[in-house]
Amino acid sequence: MKKIIPLVLIPTLLMNAAYATSIFNSDIENLITTLKAPTPIISDLKQLTDEIGGRLTGTQANKKSVNWALKKFHEAGVTAKKEPFTMPRAWSEKTISAKVFNRQINFSPRIVAMPFTKKTHYRGLTAIIVNLNKGTESDFEKVNTDLYLKDKWLLIETDILDDKIGINGLFQEYTNAVTIEERALAVEATGIIYMSSRPKNLLYRHLPSSGVDNKLPIVVMERESAQRTQRLINSGESLKLTAKINILGEKSYQANNVVAEITGDTFPEQIVLIGAHIDSFDLGTGALDNGANVSLVIDLARQIKKLGIVPKRTIRFVLFNGEEQGMYGSWGYTQTHIDELDNHILATTIDIGTGAISGFFINGREEIKASVDSVLHPVAELGPFSQVIDPVVGTDNYDFMMQGIANLVANQANANYASNYHAQSDTFDKVDQWQLKINSAIMGATILGIANLDEIPWQRQTAEQVVEMVEKFNIEQAMKTFGLQQGWQDNKRGIQH
């Protein structure tokens, strides 16, 4: 029987509904105001970067950072725990040295090893250096005659990566590396020497395209020394490189994510997730990538709790580990929580330093755009904002996307992210502290706004829909760039399809 509401009660019900709406709006306004005001976000970041430093997964510094973050959540009164997952292979560079020489020439350039490069014999790995220019297909074809590239070090020239070229140039580096590394393996080269794309002797690490399965010795040489080597070879000198690489690790091991949450009071089983990765590479202190946004996530939880805000849906704050080495922490999270993925309403990631947020990548999910637009209204003066439909591959949204979960990645200005990416220069002083505060307000409005929606006008995608998204946006090349394609093809990573 249909329930009849007495007319006399309708004004009261409308008033209650209006009151509830105003409470939720007030919560968001209070949160925005608080996040824009002084909070511990900057002092947290200073502790994380200056006191703990670079946080390569598996190292003592990384373990210390996990415990540090757990303590920060607990001090804020937020429920939090460590969640274990498996890293397939330990890797950290203990010592490394290089010598370029012939009978008349001898100098020792600074180099670093790319992740998952194996250690050498204690005497080092010595071979003739061949200048392969940019390492294009034609460069290989011109030089590779009569097994000329077999058992040689291949010197690869790079373009300067500065903030004018920005993130597009950074992704081009990754894309180029895929084919270069495939060709180097095919010709049975000894290894690859990448000329650093950063000037002034700056060094950095990138994950090889084959990830933990990397079989090649791959190093980055300071740009000026690599150019010197290139000039000498071009003038007719025959040069050799001896690289001595001492690596710790090889076996698989357990690492931990940090998972915190504030439980919703209306739909507590439904989860709105915000995440950032707590690990970094070890050359700098991981301030832009991604310490700033770790501090943002912690502070967001802290201020929601401090203000006594109770969202309609559960907000889960996750600091993923193992992102730099293959996004293993976020993959591990989706496996640990496989039985509740249907209840994950949205997974949001922020991972591009402290560049201004201009909206979000909505990763192929056109149906979530209107809701994202609407929750950004309270911070409209911090925009303008627009949403980008294209899927992002290369950060911790990936496994949520491949599980059919609606996901966002903050779209940020290049700022100074690319030039300091994975480099010795990624330190606290590079952080735009004011913009970090503004970004925290934008993320707060987004996450709390989604958590407080009356209804969710989207669902988790089916396997067929995920496959359709992969094909529609042709993202398999991007998956290959980050060593993810094989796992998708083998049905080991992502929704079963």
Short mmCIF file of C-alpha atoms in Angstrom, two decimals, residues 12-259:
data_model
loop_
_atom_site.label_atom_id
_atom_site.label_comp_id
_atom_site.label_asym_id
_atom_site.label_seq_id
_atom_site.Cartn_x
_atom_site.Cartn_y
_atom_site.Cartn_z
CA THR A 12 8.30 20.13 8.12
CA LEU A 13 9.81 17.53 5.80
CA LEU A 14 10.92 20.18 3.34
CA MET A 15 12.50 22.18 6.14
CA ASN A 16 14.36 19.10 7.38
CA ALA A 17 15.62 18.34 3.86
CA ALA A 18 16.74 21.94 3.42
CA TYR A 19 18.45 21.82 6.83
CA ALA A 20 20.29 18.59 5.90
CA THR A 21 21.43 20.10 2.61
CA SER A 22 22.64 23.25 4.34
CA ILE A 23 24.58 21.15 6.86
CA PHE A 24 26.41 19.32 4.08
CA ASN A 25 27.10 22.58 2.24
CA SER A 26 28.34 24.13 5.46
CA ASP A 27 30.68 21.17 6.03
CA ILE A 28 32.25 21.66 2.62
CA GLU A 29 32.57 25.42 3.10
CA ASN A 30 34.14 24.93 6.53
CA LEU A 31 36.56 22.36 5.16
CA ILE A 32 37.63 24.61 2.29
CA THR A 33 38.18 27.56 4.64
CA THR A 34 40.18 25.42 7.05
CA LEU A 35 42.38 23.86 4.37
CA LYS A 36 43.21 27.29 2.97
CA ALA A 37 44.20 28.54 6.44
CA PRO A 38 47.44 27.50 8.21
CA THR A 39 47.57 23.76 8.94
CA PRO A 40 50.42 21.27 9.57
CA ILE A 41 50.59 20.30 5.88
CA ILE A 42 53.89 22.13 5.27
CA SER A 43 55.56 21.03 8.50
CA ASP A 44 54.50 17.44 7.74
CA LEU A 45 56.10 17.68 4.31
CA LYS A 46 59.28 19.12 5.78
CA GLN A 47 59.52 16.20 8.21
CA LEU A 48 58.88 13.64 5.49
CA THR A 49 61.42 15.04 3.06
CA ASP A 50 64.13 16.61 5.21
CA GLU A 51 64.14 14.16 8.10
CA ILE A 52 63.25 10.87 6.36
CA GLY A 53 64.35 11.77 2.82
CA GLY A 54 64.11 9.58 -0.28
CA ARG A 55 61.79 6.61 0.25
CA LEU A 56 62.63 3.84 -2.19
CA THR A 57 60.32 0.91 -1.48
CA GLY A 58 62.04 -1.78 0.57
CA THR A 59 64.54 0.55 2.23
CA GLN A 60 64.64 1.51 5.90
CA ALA A 61 63.66 5.07 4.95
CA ASN A 62 60.53 3.76 3.24
CA LYS A 63 59.57 1.67 6.27
CA LYS A 64 60.16 4.70 8.48
CA SER A 65 57.88 6.82 6.28
CA VAL A 66 55.08 4.25 6.55
CA ASN A 67 55.28 4.31 10.34
CA TRP A 68 55.49 8.11 10.28
CA ALA A 69 52.29 8.37 8.21
CA LEU A 70 50.47 5.85 10.38
CA LYS A 71 51.35 7.93 13.44
CA LYS A 72 50.11 11.11 11.74
CA PHE A 73 46.70 9.56 11.09
CA HIS A 74 46.46 8.21 14.63
CA GLU A 75 47.44 11.55 16.14
CA ALA A 76 44.59 13.10 14.14
CA GLY A 77 42.16 10.58 15.61
CA VAL A 78 41.66 8.84 12.24
CA THR A 79 41.41 5.07 12.09
CA ALA A 80 44.39 3.75 10.11
CA LYS A 81 46.41 0.59 9.56
CA LYS A 82 49.21 -0.86 7.49
CA GLU A 83 48.18 -3.23 4.74
CA PRO A 84 50.80 -5.62 3.32
CA PHE A 85 51.33 -6.51 -0.31
CA THR A 86 54.11 -8.28 -2.21
CA MET A 87 56.84 -6.51 -4.14
CA PRO A 88 58.17 -8.99 -6.72
CA ARG A 89 61.82 -7.98 -6.50
CA ALA A 90 63.93 -5.91 -4.14
CA TRP A 91 66.24 -3.35 -5.70
CA SER A 92 68.40 -0.52 -4.46
CA GLU A 93 71.71 0.85 -5.66
CA LYS A 94 74.46 0.48 -3.06
CA THR A 95 77.46 1.83 -5.00
CA ILE A 96 78.18 2.68 -8.62
CA SER A 97 81.12 4.06 -10.58
CA ALA A 98 82.17 4.47 -14.18
CA LYS A 99 85.32 5.01 -16.22
CA VAL A 100 85.52 6.08 -19.86
CA PHE A 101 88.92 5.38 -21.34
CA ASN A 102 91.32 4.40 -24.07
CA ARG A 103 95.12 4.56 -24.10
CA GLN A 104 95.22 8.36 -24.04
CA ILE A 105 91.90 9.30 -22.41
CA ASN A 106 90.65 8.46 -18.95
CA PHE A 107 87.83 10.15 -17.02
CA SER A 108 85.20 9.08 -14.49
CA PRO A 109 81.73 10.42 -15.22
CA ARG A 110 78.96 10.21 -12.65
CA ILE A 111 76.31 7.64 -13.47
CA VAL A 112 73.30 6.03 -11.81
CA ALA A 113 71.65 2.72 -12.60
CA MET A 114 68.12 2.44 -13.82
CA PRO A 115 65.92 0.36 -11.48
CA PHE A 116 66.25 -3.42 -11.72
CA THR A 117 69.63 -3.21 -13.44
CA LYS A 118 71.54 -6.18 -12.07
CA LYS A 119 74.84 -5.93 -10.26
CA THR A 120 78.08 -6.41 -12.18
CA HIS A 121 81.18 -8.46 -11.43
CA TYR A 122 83.35 -6.69 -8.86
CA ARG A 123 85.73 -5.79 -11.70
CA GLY A 124 82.86 -4.12 -13.52
CA LEU A 125 81.32 -4.51 -16.95
CA THR A 126 83.61 -3.29 -19.75
CA ALA A 127 82.74 -2.83 -23.43
CA ILE A 128 83.30 -0.47 -26.34
CA ILE A 129 80.92 2.49 -26.50
CA VAL A 130 78.97 3.05 -29.72
CA ASN A 131 77.31 6.42 -30.33
CA LEU A 132 73.76 5.64 -31.47
CA ASN A 133 72.53 9.24 -31.58
CA LYS A 134 68.81 9.23 -30.65
CA GLY A 135 68.49 5.45 -30.91
CA THR A 136 65.83 5.57 -33.62
CA GLU A 137 65.18 2.65 -35.95
CA SER A 138 67.32 4.28 -38.67
CA ASP A 139 70.12 4.93 -36.15
CA PHE A 140 70.21 1.24 -35.32
CA GLU A 141 70.06 0.23 -38.98
CA LYS A 142 72.93 2.54 -39.98
CA VAL A 143 75.27 1.17 -37.34
CA ASN A 144 74.18 -2.43 -36.90
CA THR A 145 76.24 -4.15 -39.59
CA ASP A 146 78.29 -7.33 -39.14
CA LEU A 147 77.17 -7.69 -35.50
CA TYR A 148 78.72 -4.31 -34.74
CA LEU A 149 76.35 -3.59 -31.82
CA LYS A 150 76.66 -6.94 -30.12
CA ASP A 151 78.46 -6.74 -26.78
CA LYS A 152 78.70 -2.93 -26.96
CA TRP A 153 77.56 -0.14 -24.70
CA LEU A 154 75.02 1.95 -26.66
CA LEU A 155 75.18 5.69 -25.97
CA ILE A 156 71.77 7.30 -26.51
CA GLU A 157 71.40 11.05 -26.92
CA THR A 158 68.38 12.71 -25.30
CA ASP A 159 66.59 16.02 -25.70
CA ILE A 160 66.71 18.49 -22.85
CA LEU A 161 63.76 18.01 -20.51
CA ASP A 162 62.88 21.34 -18.98
CA ASP A 163 59.67 22.87 -17.68
CA LYS A 164 58.86 24.45 -21.05
CA ILE A 165 58.64 20.98 -22.62
CA GLY A 166 57.13 19.68 -19.40
CA ILE A 167 55.18 16.50 -18.84
CA ASN A 168 54.69 15.84 -22.56
CA GLY A 169 58.46 15.69 -22.94
CA LEU A 170 58.70 13.40 -19.93
CA PHE A 171 56.22 10.93 -21.38
CA GLN A 172 58.09 11.08 -24.69
CA GLU A 173 61.23 9.93 -22.84
CA TYR A 174 59.33 6.90 -21.54
CA THR A 175 57.87 6.17 -24.96
CA ASN A 176 61.25 6.38 -26.69
CA ALA A 177 62.79 4.05 -24.13
CA VAL A 178 60.42 1.21 -25.01
CA THR A 179 61.70 0.79 -28.57
CA ILE A 180 65.31 1.62 -27.69
CA GLU A 181 65.41 -1.07 -25.03
CA GLU A 182 63.71 -3.61 -27.30
CA ARG A 183 66.25 -2.94 -30.06
CA ALA A 184 69.18 -3.10 -27.66
CA LEU A 185 68.06 -6.53 -26.50
CA ALA A 186 67.54 -7.69 -30.08
CA VAL A 187 71.13 -6.83 -31.08
CA GLU A 188 72.51 -8.34 -27.85
CA ALA A 189 74.07 -5.10 -26.68
CA THR A 190 76.05 -5.08 -23.43
CA GLY A 191 73.88 -2.27 -22.10
CA ILE A 192 72.51 1.24 -22.59
CA ILE A 193 73.99 4.58 -21.55
CA TYR A 194 71.33 7.28 -21.57
CA MET A 195 72.65 10.82 -21.76
CA SER A 196 70.93 12.64 -18.91
CA SER A 197 68.14 14.83 -20.27
CA ARG A 198 68.81 17.33 -17.47
CA PRO A 199 71.77 19.72 -17.69
CA LYS A 200 74.26 20.76 -14.99
CA ASN A 201 75.22 17.20 -14.04
CA LEU A 202 71.73 16.34 -12.77
CA LEU A 203 70.96 12.61 -12.52
CA TYR A 204 67.65 10.75 -12.16
CA ARG A 205 66.10 7.31 -12.47
CA HIS A 206 63.28 6.02 -14.68
CA LEU A 207 61.68 2.59 -14.51
CA PRO A 208 62.76 0.57 -17.58
CA SER A 209 59.91 -0.44 -19.87
CA SER A 210 60.29 -4.09 -18.82
CA GLY A 211 60.09 -3.19 -15.13
CA VAL A 212 61.16 -5.93 -12.73
CA ASP A 213 61.93 -8.16 -15.72
CA ASN A 214 64.65 -5.83 -16.97
CA LYS A 215 67.55 -7.86 -18.36
CA LEU A 216 69.81 -5.05 -19.57
CA PRO A 217 72.35 -3.00 -17.67
CA ILE A 218 70.97 0.53 -18.12
CA VAL A 219 72.61 3.64 -16.74
CA VAL A 220 72.13 7.40 -16.91
CA MET A 221 75.32 9.45 -17.38
CA GLU A 222 75.54 13.13 -16.48
CA ARG A 223 74.75 15.10 -19.63
CA GLU A 224 78.00 17.03 -19.92
CA SER A 225 80.14 13.88 -19.62
CA ALA A 226 77.93 12.01 -22.07
CA GLN A 227 78.29 14.87 -24.56
CA ARG A 228 82.06 14.80 -24.07
CA THR A 229 82.03 11.05 -24.75
CA GLN A 230 79.89 11.56 -27.84
CA ARG A 231 82.18 14.27 -29.20
CA LEU A 232 85.26 12.11 -28.72
CA ILE A 233 83.68 9.17 -30.51
CA ASN A 234 82.51 11.42 -33.35
CA SER A 235 86.07 12.71 -33.74
CA GLY A 236 87.34 9.18 -34.28
CA GLU A 237 88.31 8.04 -30.79
CA SER A 238 87.47 4.47 -29.76
CA LEU A 239 86.33 4.51 -26.14
CA LYS A 240 85.33 1.90 -23.59
CA LEU A 241 83.16 2.14 -20.52
CA THR A 242 83.69 0.17 -17.34
CA ALA A 243 80.67 0.32 -15.05
CA LYS A 244 80.82 -1.13 -11.57
CA ILE A 245 77.33 -1.57 -10.14
CA ASN A 246 76.63 -2.96 -6.69
CA ILE A 247 72.97 -3.69 -6.04
CA LEU A 248 71.13 -4.76 -2.89
CA GLY A 249 68.18 -7.11 -3.22
CA GLU A 250 66.76 -9.43 -5.89
CA LYS A 251 64.22 -11.46 -3.87
CA SER A 252 60.53 -10.63 -3.41
CA TYR A 253 59.45 -9.07 -0.14
CA GLN A 254 56.53 -7.57 1.75
CA ALA A 255 55.86 -3.84 1.72
CA ASN A 256 52.96 -1.88 3.20
CA ASN A 257 50.36 0.65 2.14
CA VAL A 258 48.82 2.93 4.76
CA VAL A 259 45.01 2.82 4.74
#
